[in-house]
């Protein structure tokens, strides 16, 4: 029996994050769900949804867009929970608008939360992982970072950037036992996707070979796989989980 790994999941109480926390806890990891603490009712809903893992799943407040706050968070996690072995970067937002209608705030908000965050938080944990000779970093990108999406120049740029980061860092830490991979979900049944206008969403679903939205637990399954003890030979990869919506060789 291996040691009990500690995972941090950013966006941990969100649509995908919650199921990622559940899957990692179900496979024997201790989990810290890191997210904004601005909506107490969502934290409560998260806690009750994962109550069966009482004591194995904790919530810690985090604003991924702020580097100093990430540093403070990392110190708090270290004190309360110990060294972090697995980091899942799942925090993300949309601010959809066609480019000609997009303001700089919509651009910057998405870049800060979806891409700067990956630097801000990964930077806190990478040294410890390298020193201990084990780490699993999984970045939640998107099919829309692979293909581009109408109305998402900001989001597509951030998500494509996330995978560039993944490949570069994967090279830097490969010899240290640390893997860095991306998962690119397609359209899943989350609050984020349900906010897409119904007609646009139906149009998209009609182009998904599997014929339905993805379920958050189907993304979590791949995160669990990539963060396993024996997944050490997969690094710098981008794993699509999109129901066949976008196929590449
Ligand atoms: N391709 C080409 N043209 C399109 C188009 C498309 N997909 N959609 C709209 N257009 C055209 C319209 O026909 C219209 O043309 P005319 O001006 O000639 O009439 C024009 O573009 C409308 O452009 P607007 O900027 O006025 O569009 P809008 O303001 O009404 O809506 C939008 C734009 C808000 C981006 C809306 O299309 C939208 O919400 N789209 C959904 C985007 C999406 O899929 N987001 C994913 C969110 S979920 C997620 O991100 C999770 C994940 O990772 C998968």
PDB file of C-alpha atoms and ligand atoms in Angstrom:
ATOM      1  CA  UNK A   1       0.000   0.000   0.000  1.00  0.00           C
ATOM      2  CA  UNK A   2       1.480   3.334  -1.074  1.00  0.00           C
ATOM      3  CA  UNK A   3       1.468   6.493   0.959  1.00  0.00           C
ATOM      4  CA  UNK A   4      -1.618   8.647   1.116  1.00  0.00           C
ATOM      5  CA  UNK A   5      -1.004  11.417  -1.405  1.00  0.00           C
ATOM      6  CA  UNK A   6      -2.224  14.967  -0.860  1.00  0.00           C
ATOM      7  CA  UNK A   7      -3.962  16.688  -3.776  1.00  0.00           C
ATOM      8  CA  UNK A   8      -4.845  20.349  -4.238  1.00  0.00           C
ATOM      9  CA  UNK A   9      -7.648  21.086  -6.707  1.00  0.00           C
ATOM     10  CA  UNK A  10      -8.126  24.743  -7.693  1.00  0.00           C
ATOM     11  CA  UNK A  11     -11.660  25.637  -8.688  1.00  0.00           C
ATOM     12  CA  UNK A  12     -12.265  22.751  -6.313  1.00  0.00           C
ATOM     13  CA  UNK A  13     -15.921  23.451  -5.587  1.00  0.00           C
ATOM     14  CA  UNK A  14     -16.807  24.157  -9.233  1.00  0.00           C
ATOM     15  CA  UNK A  15     -18.555  22.034 -11.845  1.00  0.00           C
ATOM     16  CA  UNK A  16     -15.558  19.902 -12.778  1.00  0.00           C
ATOM     17  CA  UNK A  17     -13.571  20.575  -9.587  1.00  0.00           C
ATOM     18  CA  UNK A  18     -16.135  18.968  -7.297  1.00  0.00           C
ATOM     19  CA  UNK A  19     -16.111  15.711  -9.256  1.00  0.00           C
ATOM     20  CA  UNK A  20     -12.316  15.757  -9.459  1.00  0.00           C
ATOM     21  CA  UNK A  21     -12.164  16.075  -5.657  1.00  0.00           C
ATOM     22  CA  UNK A  22     -14.655  13.230  -5.308  1.00  0.00           C
ATOM     23  CA  UNK A  23     -12.710  10.913  -7.620  1.00  0.00           C
ATOM     24  CA  UNK A  24      -9.350  11.643  -6.006  1.00  0.00           C
ATOM     25  CA  UNK A  25     -10.812  11.091  -2.538  1.00  0.00           C
ATOM     26  CA  UNK A  26     -12.497   7.865  -3.678  1.00  0.00           C
ATOM     27  CA  UNK A  27      -9.125   6.609  -4.894  1.00  0.00           C
ATOM     28  CA  UNK A  28      -7.537   7.163  -1.504  1.00  0.00           C
ATOM     29  CA  UNK A  29      -6.044  10.615  -1.728  1.00  0.00           C
ATOM     30  CA  UNK A  30      -6.479  13.412   0.796  1.00  0.00           C
ATOM     31  CA  UNK A  31      -7.855  16.429  -1.034  1.00  0.00           C
ATOM     32  CA  UNK A  32      -7.803  20.178  -0.514  1.00  0.00           C
ATOM     33  CA  UNK A  33     -10.489  21.925  -2.551  1.00  0.00           C
ATOM     34  CA  UNK A  34      -9.229  25.463  -3.140  1.00  0.00           C
ATOM     35  CA  UNK A  35     -11.677  28.094  -4.311  1.00  0.00           C
ATOM     36  CA  UNK A  36     -13.017  31.579  -3.680  1.00  0.00           C
ATOM     37  CA  UNK A  37     -14.786  31.838  -0.331  1.00  0.00           C
ATOM     38  CA  UNK A  38     -17.212  34.494  -1.577  1.00  0.00           C
ATOM     39  CA  UNK A  39     -20.209  32.117  -1.795  1.00  0.00           C
ATOM     40  CA  UNK A  40     -20.626  30.306   1.564  1.00  0.00           C
ATOM     41  CA  UNK A  41     -23.694  28.428   0.275  1.00  0.00           C
ATOM     42  CA  UNK A  42     -21.593  26.831  -2.495  1.00  0.00           C
ATOM     43  CA  UNK A  43     -18.970  25.733   0.015  1.00  0.00           C
ATOM     44  CA  UNK A  44     -21.741  24.230   2.142  1.00  0.00           C
ATOM     45  CA  UNK A  45     -23.188  22.431  -0.890  1.00  0.00           C
ATOM     46  CA  UNK A  46     -19.726  21.086  -1.698  1.00  0.00           C
ATOM     47  CA  UNK A  47     -19.213  19.844   1.865  1.00  0.00           C
ATOM     48  CA  UNK A  48     -22.525  18.033   2.005  1.00  0.00           C
ATOM     49  CA  UNK A  49     -22.028  16.552  -1.462  1.00  0.00           C
ATOM     50  CA  UNK A  50     -18.711  15.029  -0.336  1.00  0.00           C
ATOM     51  CA  UNK A  51     -19.675  14.270   3.257  1.00  0.00           C
ATOM     52  CA  UNK A  52     -18.940  10.557   2.825  1.00  0.00           C
ATOM     53  CA  UNK A  53     -15.245  11.495   2.651  1.00  0.00           C
ATOM     54  CA  UNK A  54     -15.382  13.310   5.972  1.00  0.00           C
ATOM     55  CA  UNK A  55     -11.876  14.139   7.167  1.00  0.00           C
ATOM     56  CA  UNK A  56     -10.295  13.362   3.782  1.00  0.00           C
ATOM     57  CA  UNK A  57     -11.544  16.440   1.910  1.00  0.00           C
ATOM     58  CA  UNK A  58     -10.930  19.971   3.177  1.00  0.00           C
ATOM     59  CA  UNK A  59     -11.809  23.407   1.826  1.00  0.00           C
ATOM     60  CA  UNK A  60      -9.264  26.236   1.763  1.00  0.00           C
ATOM     61  CA  UNK A  61      -9.953  29.750   0.464  1.00  0.00           C
ATOM     62  CA  UNK A  62      -7.900  30.768  -2.559  1.00  0.00           C
ATOM     63  CA  UNK A  63      -7.885  33.468  -5.200  1.00  0.00           C
ATOM     64  CA  UNK A  64      -5.744  31.987  -7.961  1.00  0.00           C
ATOM     65  CA  UNK A  65      -5.468  35.321  -9.773  1.00  0.00           C
ATOM     66  CA  UNK A  66      -3.267  36.814  -7.031  1.00  0.00           C
ATOM     67  CA  UNK A  67       0.324  35.578  -6.673  1.00  0.00           C
ATOM     68  CA  UNK A  68       0.797  36.757  -3.085  1.00  0.00           C
ATOM     69  CA  UNK A  69      -2.440  35.138  -2.076  1.00  0.00           C
ATOM     70  CA  UNK A  70      -1.273  31.887  -3.661  1.00  0.00           C
ATOM     71  CA  UNK A  71       1.927  32.082  -1.591  1.00  0.00           C
ATOM     72  CA  UNK A  72      -0.096  32.591   1.594  1.00  0.00           C
ATOM     73  CA  UNK A  73      -2.376  29.693   0.584  1.00  0.00           C
ATOM     74  CA  UNK A  74       0.592  27.371   0.025  1.00  0.00           C
ATOM     75  CA  UNK A  75       1.970  28.152   3.495  1.00  0.00           C
ATOM     76  CA  UNK A  76      -1.451  27.492   5.006  1.00  0.00           C
ATOM     77  CA  UNK A  77      -1.811  24.165   3.164  1.00  0.00           C
ATOM     78  CA  UNK A  78       1.658  23.105   4.233  1.00  0.00           C
ATOM     79  CA  UNK A  79       0.892  23.906   7.907  1.00  0.00           C
ATOM     80  CA  UNK A  80      -2.527  22.314   8.017  1.00  0.00           C
ATOM     81  CA  UNK A  81      -2.244  19.426   5.572  1.00  0.00           C
ATOM     82  CA  UNK A  82       1.422  18.779   4.719  1.00  0.00           C
ATOM     83  CA  UNK A  83       3.321  18.501   1.431  1.00  0.00           C
ATOM     84  CA  UNK A  84       1.371  18.558  -1.819  1.00  0.00           C
ATOM     85  CA  UNK A  85       1.918  15.674  -4.260  1.00  0.00           C
ATOM     86  CA  UNK A  86      -0.823  16.326  -6.803  1.00  0.00           C
ATOM     87  CA  UNK A  87      -1.925  19.688  -8.183  1.00  0.00           C
ATOM     88  CA  UNK A  88      -4.983  20.010 -10.403  1.00  0.00           C
ATOM     89  CA  UNK A  89      -5.435  23.436 -11.978  1.00  0.00           C
ATOM     90  CA  UNK A  90      -9.176  23.485 -12.616  1.00  0.00           C
ATOM     91  CA  UNK A  91     -10.044  27.120 -11.810  1.00  0.00           C
ATOM     92  CA  UNK A  92     -11.517  28.851 -14.823  1.00  0.00           C
ATOM     93  CA  UNK A  93     -14.102  31.368 -15.978  1.00  0.00           C
ATOM     94  CA  UNK A  94     -15.697  32.475 -19.236  1.00  0.00           C
ATOM     95  CA  UNK A  95     -16.386  36.039 -20.357  1.00  0.00           C
ATOM     96  CA  UNK A  96     -17.694  35.247 -23.828  1.00  0.00           C
ATOM     97  CA  UNK A  97     -18.072  37.973 -26.441  1.00  0.00           C
ATOM     98  CA  UNK A  98     -17.154  38.199 -30.086  1.00  0.00           C
ATOM     99  CA  UNK A  99     -13.796  39.941 -30.382  1.00  0.00           C
ATOM    100  CA  UNK A 100     -15.173  43.163 -31.786  1.00  0.00           C
ATOM    101  CA  UNK A 101     -17.397  43.507 -28.720  1.00  0.00           C
ATOM    102  CA  UNK A 102     -14.762  42.423 -26.198  1.00  0.00           C
ATOM    103  CA  UNK A 103     -13.434  44.926 -23.691  1.00  0.00           C
ATOM    104  CA  UNK A 104     -10.029  44.768 -22.031  1.00  0.00           C
ATOM    105  CA  UNK A 105     -11.617  43.778 -18.710  1.00  0.00           C
ATOM    106  CA  UNK A 106     -13.110  40.637 -20.293  1.00  0.00           C
ATOM    107  CA  UNK A 107      -9.722  39.831 -21.764  1.00  0.00           C
ATOM    108  CA  UNK A 108      -7.772  40.415 -18.563  1.00  0.00           C
ATOM    109  CA  UNK A 109     -10.190  38.657 -16.226  1.00  0.00           C
ATOM    110  CA  UNK A 110      -9.969  35.479 -18.281  1.00  0.00           C
ATOM    111  CA  UNK A 111      -6.188  35.648 -18.671  1.00  0.00           C
ATOM    112  CA  UNK A 112      -5.701  36.206 -14.935  1.00  0.00           C
ATOM    113  CA  UNK A 113      -8.032  33.500 -13.711  1.00  0.00           C
ATOM    114  CA  UNK A 114      -7.395  30.905 -16.421  1.00  0.00           C
ATOM    115  CA  UNK A 115      -3.716  31.345 -17.272  1.00  0.00           C
ATOM    116  CA  UNK A 116      -1.794  33.602 -14.857  1.00  0.00           C
ATOM    117  CA  UNK A 117      -3.269  31.398 -12.141  1.00  0.00           C
ATOM    118  CA  UNK A 118      -1.383  28.392 -13.473  1.00  0.00           C
ATOM    119  CA  UNK A 119       1.895  30.221 -12.913  1.00  0.00           C
ATOM    120  CA  UNK A 120       0.774  31.676  -9.580  1.00  0.00           C
ATOM    121  CA  UNK A 121      -0.158  28.379  -7.994  1.00  0.00           C
ATOM    122  CA  UNK A 122       2.172  25.905  -9.694  1.00  0.00           C
ATOM    123  CA  UNK A 123       5.117  28.113  -8.712  1.00  0.00           C
ATOM    124  CA  UNK A 124       4.254  27.518  -5.052  1.00  0.00           C
ATOM    125  CA  UNK A 125       4.388  23.727  -5.176  1.00  0.00           C
ATOM    126  CA  UNK A 126       6.920  22.830  -7.846  1.00  0.00           C
ATOM    127  CA  UNK A 127      10.035  23.035  -5.644  1.00  0.00           C
ATOM    128  CA  UNK A 128       8.602  20.688  -3.035  1.00  0.00           C
ATOM    129  CA  UNK A 129       7.571  18.165  -5.679  1.00  0.00           C
ATOM    130  CA  UNK A 130      11.029  18.218  -7.285  1.00  0.00           C
ATOM    131  CA  UNK A 131      12.779  17.922  -3.918  1.00  0.00           C
ATOM    132  CA  UNK A 132      10.660  14.943  -2.888  1.00  0.00           C
ATOM    133  CA  UNK A 133      11.019  13.347  -6.335  1.00  0.00           C
ATOM    134  CA  UNK A 134       7.309  12.952  -6.997  1.00  0.00           C
ATOM    135  CA  UNK A 135       4.627  15.185  -8.424  1.00  0.00           C
ATOM    136  CA  UNK A 136       1.560  15.072 -10.640  1.00  0.00           C
ATOM    137  CA  UNK A 137       0.315  18.304 -12.194  1.00  0.00           C
ATOM    138  CA  UNK A 138      -2.857  18.202 -14.260  1.00  0.00           C
ATOM    139  CA  UNK A 139      -4.051  21.335 -16.040  1.00  0.00           C
ATOM    140  CA  UNK A 140      -7.677  21.507 -17.100  1.00  0.00           C
ATOM    141  CA  UNK A 141      -7.577  23.075 -20.559  1.00  0.00           C
ATOM    142  CA  UNK A 142     -10.413  22.869 -23.125  1.00  0.00           C
ATOM    143  CA  UNK A 143     -11.290  21.679 -26.583  1.00  0.00           C
ATOM    144  CA  UNK A 144     -11.815  25.362 -27.321  1.00  0.00           C
ATOM    145  CA  UNK A 145      -8.097  25.906 -26.742  1.00  0.00           C
ATOM    146  CA  UNK A 146      -7.467  23.321 -29.466  1.00  0.00           C
ATOM    147  CA  UNK A 147      -9.922  24.559 -32.083  1.00  0.00           C
ATOM    148  CA  UNK A 148     -10.826  28.127 -31.120  1.00  0.00           C
ATOM    149  CA  UNK A 149     -14.463  29.003 -30.435  1.00  0.00           C
ATOM    150  CA  UNK A 150     -16.605  31.845 -31.729  1.00  0.00           C
ATOM    151  CA  UNK A 151     -16.918  34.359 -28.889  1.00  0.00           C
ATOM    152  CA  UNK A 152     -13.908  33.028 -26.962  1.00  0.00           C
ATOM    153  CA  UNK A 153     -10.710  34.685 -28.196  1.00  0.00           C
ATOM    154  CA  UNK A 154      -9.819  35.276 -24.535  1.00  0.00           C
ATOM    155  CA  UNK A 155     -10.708  31.795 -23.283  1.00  0.00           C
ATOM    156  CA  UNK A 156      -9.241  29.960 -26.301  1.00  0.00           C
ATOM    157  CA  UNK A 157      -5.980  31.907 -25.956  1.00  0.00           C
ATOM    158  CA  UNK A 158      -5.752  31.151 -22.239  1.00  0.00           C
ATOM    159  CA  UNK A 159      -6.544  27.446 -22.695  1.00  0.00           C
ATOM    160  CA  UNK A 160      -4.078  27.030 -25.577  1.00  0.00           C
ATOM    161  CA  UNK A 161      -1.537  28.878 -23.433  1.00  0.00           C
ATOM    162  CA  UNK A 162      -2.163  26.453 -20.631  1.00  0.00           C
ATOM    163  CA  UNK A 163      -1.080  23.557 -22.805  1.00  0.00           C
ATOM    164  CA  UNK A 164       2.047  25.413 -23.952  1.00  0.00           C
ATOM    165  CA  UNK A 165       2.883  25.850 -20.275  1.00  0.00           C
ATOM    166  CA  UNK A 166       2.213  22.148 -19.718  1.00  0.00           C
ATOM    167  CA  UNK A 167       4.672  21.024 -22.389  1.00  0.00           C
ATOM    168  CA  UNK A 168       7.427  23.438 -21.355  1.00  0.00           C
ATOM    169  CA  UNK A 169       7.227  22.645 -17.646  1.00  0.00           C
ATOM    170  CA  UNK A 170       6.952  18.914 -18.396  1.00  0.00           C
ATOM    171  CA  UNK A 171      10.403  19.079 -19.985  1.00  0.00           C
ATOM    172  CA  UNK A 172      11.897  21.015 -17.086  1.00  0.00           C
ATOM    173  CA  UNK A 173      10.792  18.660 -14.305  1.00  0.00           C
ATOM    174  CA  UNK A 174      10.680  15.285 -16.075  1.00  0.00           C
ATOM    175  CA  UNK A 175      13.904  14.058 -14.444  1.00  0.00           C
ATOM    176  CA  UNK A 176      12.553  14.908 -11.000  1.00  0.00           C
ATOM    177  CA  UNK A 177       9.664  12.453 -11.050  1.00  0.00           C
ATOM    178  CA  UNK A 178       7.152  15.201 -11.716  1.00  0.00           C
ATOM    179  CA  UNK A 179       4.721  14.854 -14.621  1.00  0.00           C
ATOM    180  CA  UNK A 180       2.749  17.730 -16.131  1.00  0.00           C
ATOM    181  CA  UNK A 181      -0.226  17.027 -18.374  1.00  0.00           C
ATOM    182  CA  UNK A 182      -3.343  18.706 -19.713  1.00  0.00           C
ATOM    183  CA  UNK A 183      -6.863  17.398 -19.978  1.00  0.00           C
ATOM    184  CA  UNK A 184      -9.003  19.088 -22.621  1.00  0.00           C
ATOM    185  CA  UNK A 185     -12.677  18.593 -21.828  1.00  0.00           C
ATOM    186  CA  UNK A 186     -15.334  19.163 -24.428  1.00  0.00           C
ATOM    187  CA  UNK A 187     -18.765  20.451 -23.461  1.00  0.00           C
ATOM    188  CA  UNK A 188     -19.786  19.011 -20.091  1.00  0.00           C
ATOM    189  CA  UNK A 189     -22.896  19.307 -17.969  1.00  0.00           C
ATOM    190  CA  UNK A 190     -21.663  22.167 -15.757  1.00  0.00           C
ATOM    191  CA  UNK A 191     -23.009  25.571 -14.804  1.00  0.00           C
ATOM    192  CA  UNK A 192     -20.469  27.140 -17.189  1.00  0.00           C
ATOM    193  CA  UNK A 193     -21.786  25.236 -20.196  1.00  0.00           C
ATOM    194  CA  UNK A 194     -25.439  25.619 -19.177  1.00  0.00           C
ATOM    195  CA  UNK A 195     -24.920  29.394 -19.411  1.00  0.00           C
ATOM    196  CA  UNK A 196     -24.290  29.105 -23.160  1.00  0.00           C
ATOM    197  CA  UNK A 197     -27.472  30.215 -24.960  1.00  0.00           C
ATOM    198  CA  UNK A 198     -29.662  27.147 -25.464  1.00  0.00           C
ATOM    199  CA  UNK A 199     -29.783  27.386 -29.231  1.00  0.00           C
ATOM    200  CA  UNK A 200     -25.987  27.668 -29.518  1.00  0.00           C
ATOM    201  CA  UNK A 201     -25.563  24.780 -27.087  1.00  0.00           C
ATOM    202  CA  UNK A 202     -27.999  22.529 -28.946  1.00  0.00           C
ATOM    203  CA  UNK A 203     -26.149  23.261 -32.163  1.00  0.00           C
ATOM    204  CA  UNK A 204     -22.868  22.219 -30.523  1.00  0.00           C
ATOM    205  CA  UNK A 205     -24.359  19.059 -28.970  1.00  0.00           C
ATOM    206  CA  UNK A 206     -25.671  18.047 -32.397  1.00  0.00           C
ATOM    207  CA  UNK A 207     -22.023  17.874 -33.536  1.00  0.00           C
ATOM    208  CA  UNK A 208     -20.811  15.646 -30.689  1.00  0.00           C
ATOM    209  CA  UNK A 209     -20.477  12.050 -31.956  1.00  0.00           C
ATOM    210  CA  UNK A 210     -21.382  10.596 -28.556  1.00  0.00           C
ATOM    211  CA  UNK A 211     -24.587  12.637 -28.825  1.00  0.00           C
ATOM    212  CA  UNK A 212     -24.658  14.281 -25.397  1.00  0.00           C
ATOM    213  CA  UNK A 213     -22.794  16.595 -23.055  1.00  0.00           C
ATOM    214  CA  UNK A 214     -19.991  15.058 -21.028  1.00  0.00           C
ATOM    215  CA  UNK A 215     -20.450  14.307 -17.349  1.00  0.00           C
ATOM    216  CA  UNK A 216     -18.013  15.956 -14.934  1.00  0.00           C
ATOM    217  CA  UNK A 217     -17.076  12.554 -13.493  1.00  0.00           C
ATOM    218  CA  UNK A 218     -15.911  11.521 -16.976  1.00  0.00           C
ATOM    219  CA  UNK A 219     -13.301  14.299 -16.817  1.00  0.00           C
ATOM    220  CA  UNK A 220     -12.395  13.378 -13.253  1.00  0.00           C
ATOM    221  CA  UNK A 221     -11.710   9.796 -14.361  1.00  0.00           C
ATOM    222  CA  UNK A 222      -8.864  11.015 -16.579  1.00  0.00           C
ATOM    223  CA  UNK A 223      -7.451  13.330 -13.923  1.00  0.00           C
ATOM    224  CA  UNK A 224      -7.334  10.399 -11.529  1.00  0.00           C
ATOM    225  CA  UNK A 225      -5.569   8.291 -14.165  1.00  0.00           C
ATOM    226  CA  UNK A 226      -2.932  10.963 -14.895  1.00  0.00           C
ATOM    227  CA  UNK A 227      -2.248  11.491 -11.205  1.00  0.00           C
ATOM    228  CA  UNK A 228      -1.755   7.814 -10.403  1.00  0.00           C
ATOM    229  CA  UNK A 229       1.498   6.463  -8.955  1.00  0.00           C
ATOM    230  CA  UNK A 230       2.223   4.447 -12.083  1.00  0.00           C
ATOM    231  CA  UNK A 231       1.391   7.202 -14.605  1.00  0.00           C
ATOM    232  CA  UNK A 232       4.980   8.452 -14.507  1.00  0.00           C
ATOM    233  CA  UNK A 233       5.728   7.867 -18.194  1.00  0.00           C
ATOM    234  CA  UNK A 234       2.937  10.146 -19.426  1.00  0.00           C
ATOM    235  CA  UNK A 235       4.105  13.741 -19.473  1.00  0.00           C
ATOM    236  CA  UNK A 236       3.539  16.802 -21.627  1.00  0.00           C
ATOM    237  CA  UNK A 237       0.431  15.129 -23.036  1.00  0.00           C
ATOM    238  CA  UNK A 238      -2.949  16.642 -23.742  1.00  0.00           C
ATOM    239  CA  UNK A 239      -5.767  14.179 -23.246  1.00  0.00           C
ATOM    240  CA  UNK A 240      -9.006  15.094 -25.031  1.00  0.00           C
ATOM    241  CA  UNK A 241     -12.236  14.055 -23.306  1.00  0.00           C
ATOM    242  CA  UNK A 242     -14.828  15.471 -25.643  1.00  0.00           C
ATOM    243  CA  UNK A 243     -17.184  12.728 -26.861  1.00  0.00           C
ATOM    244  CA  UNK A 244     -15.476  12.813 -30.251  1.00  0.00           C
ATOM    245  CA  UNK A 245     -16.320  16.488 -30.834  1.00  0.00           C
ATOM    246  CA  UNK A 246     -12.737  17.131 -31.984  1.00  0.00           C
ATOM    247  CA  UNK A 247     -10.532  14.277 -33.116  1.00  0.00           C
ATOM    248  CA  UNK A 248      -6.812  14.594 -33.829  1.00  0.00           C
ATOM    249  CA  UNK A 249      -4.040  12.142 -34.521  1.00  0.00           C
TER     250      UNK A 249
HETATM  251  N1  LIG B   1     -19.766  31.027 -36.239  1.00  0.00           N
HETATM  252  C1  LIG B   1     -19.843  32.014 -37.164  1.00  0.00           C
HETATM  253  N2  LIG B   1     -20.646  33.078 -37.044  1.00  0.00           N
HETATM  254  C2  LIG B   1     -21.407  33.169 -35.952  1.00  0.00           C
HETATM  255  C3  LIG B   1     -21.377  32.174 -34.954  1.00  0.00           C
HETATM  256  C4  LIG B   1     -20.516  31.076 -35.128  1.00  0.00           C
HETATM  257  N3  LIG B   1     -20.439  30.092 -34.235  1.00  0.00           N
HETATM  258  N4  LIG B   1     -22.239  32.549 -33.993  1.00  0.00           N
HETATM  259  C5  LIG B   1     -22.765  33.712 -34.360  1.00  0.00           C
HETATM  260  N5  LIG B   1     -22.277  34.084 -35.555  1.00  0.00           N
HETATM  261  C6  LIG B   1     -22.597  35.298 -36.315  1.00  0.00           C
HETATM  262  C7  LIG B   1     -24.079  35.608 -36.251  1.00  0.00           C
HETATM  263  O1  LIG B   1     -24.773  34.945 -37.274  1.00  0.00           O
HETATM  264  C8  LIG B   1     -24.095  37.109 -36.456  1.00  0.00           C
HETATM  265  O2  LIG B   1     -23.860  37.431 -37.802  1.00  0.00           O
HETATM  266  P1  LIG B   1     -24.422  38.831 -38.451  1.00  0.00           P
HETATM  267  O3  LIG B   1     -23.734  39.925 -37.701  1.00  0.00           O
HETATM  268  O4  LIG B   1     -24.027  38.711 -39.862  1.00  0.00           O
HETATM  269  O5  LIG B   1     -25.889  38.792 -38.209  1.00  0.00           O
HETATM  270  C9  LIG B   1     -22.874  37.542 -35.672  1.00  0.00           C
HETATM  271  O6  LIG B   1     -21.970  36.418 -35.688  1.00  0.00           O
HETATM  272  C10 LIG B   1     -23.262  37.857 -34.236  1.00  0.00           C
HETATM  273  O7  LIG B   1     -22.127  38.257 -33.564  1.00  0.00           O
HETATM  274  P2  LIG B   1     -22.343  38.956 -32.171  1.00  0.00           P
HETATM  275  O8  LIG B   1     -21.033  39.376 -31.655  1.00  0.00           O
HETATM  276  O9  LIG B   1     -23.387  40.017 -32.284  1.00  0.00           O
HETATM  277  O10 LIG B   1     -22.935  37.743 -31.344  1.00  0.00           O
HETATM  278  P3  LIG B   1     -23.691  37.842 -29.972  1.00  0.00           P
HETATM  279  O11 LIG B   1     -23.200  39.003 -29.203  1.00  0.00           O
HETATM  280  O12 LIG B   1     -25.135  37.708 -30.212  1.00  0.00           O
HETATM  281  O13 LIG B   1     -23.260  36.457 -29.276  1.00  0.00           O
HETATM  282  C11 LIG B   1     -21.695  35.075 -28.130  1.00  0.00           C
HETATM  283  C12 LIG B   1     -21.911  36.096 -29.261  1.00  0.00           C
HETATM  284  C13 LIG B   1     -22.009  35.711 -26.778  1.00  0.00           C
HETATM  285  C14 LIG B   1     -20.249  34.659 -28.150  1.00  0.00           C
HETATM  286  C15 LIG B   1     -22.615  33.863 -28.344  1.00  0.00           C
HETATM  287  O14 LIG B   1     -22.474  33.421 -29.670  1.00  0.00           O
HETATM  288  C16 LIG B   1     -22.275  32.740 -27.409  1.00  0.00           C
HETATM  289  O15 LIG B   1     -22.554  32.787 -26.229  1.00  0.00           O
HETATM  290  N6  LIG B   1     -21.670  31.660 -27.939  1.00  0.00           N
HETATM  291  C17 LIG B   1     -21.273  30.517 -27.158  1.00  0.00           C
HETATM  292  C18 LIG B   1     -19.794  30.469 -27.093  1.00  0.00           C
HETATM  293  C19 LIG B   1     -19.386  29.169 -26.413  1.00  0.00           C
HETATM  294  O16 LIG B   1     -19.578  28.102 -26.933  1.00  0.00           O
HETATM  295  N7  LIG B   1     -18.798  29.275 -25.233  1.00  0.00           N
HETATM  296  C20 LIG B   1     -18.407  28.139 -24.508  1.00  0.00           C
HETATM  297  C21 LIG B   1     -18.663  28.365 -23.053  1.00  0.00           C
HETATM  298  S1  LIG B   1     -18.471  26.862 -22.112  1.00  0.00           S
HETATM  299  C22 LIG B   1     -16.847  26.616 -22.070  1.00  0.00           C
HETATM  300  O17 LIG B   1     -16.054  27.417 -22.436  1.00  0.00           O
HETATM  301  C23 LIG B   1     -16.406  25.288 -21.499  1.00  0.00           C
HETATM  302  C24 LIG B   1     -15.502  24.614 -22.421  1.00  0.00           C
HETATM  303  O18 LIG B   1     -14.296  24.688 -22.248  1.00  0.00           O
HETATM  304  C25 LIG B   1     -16.057  23.818 -23.510  1.00  0.00           C
END
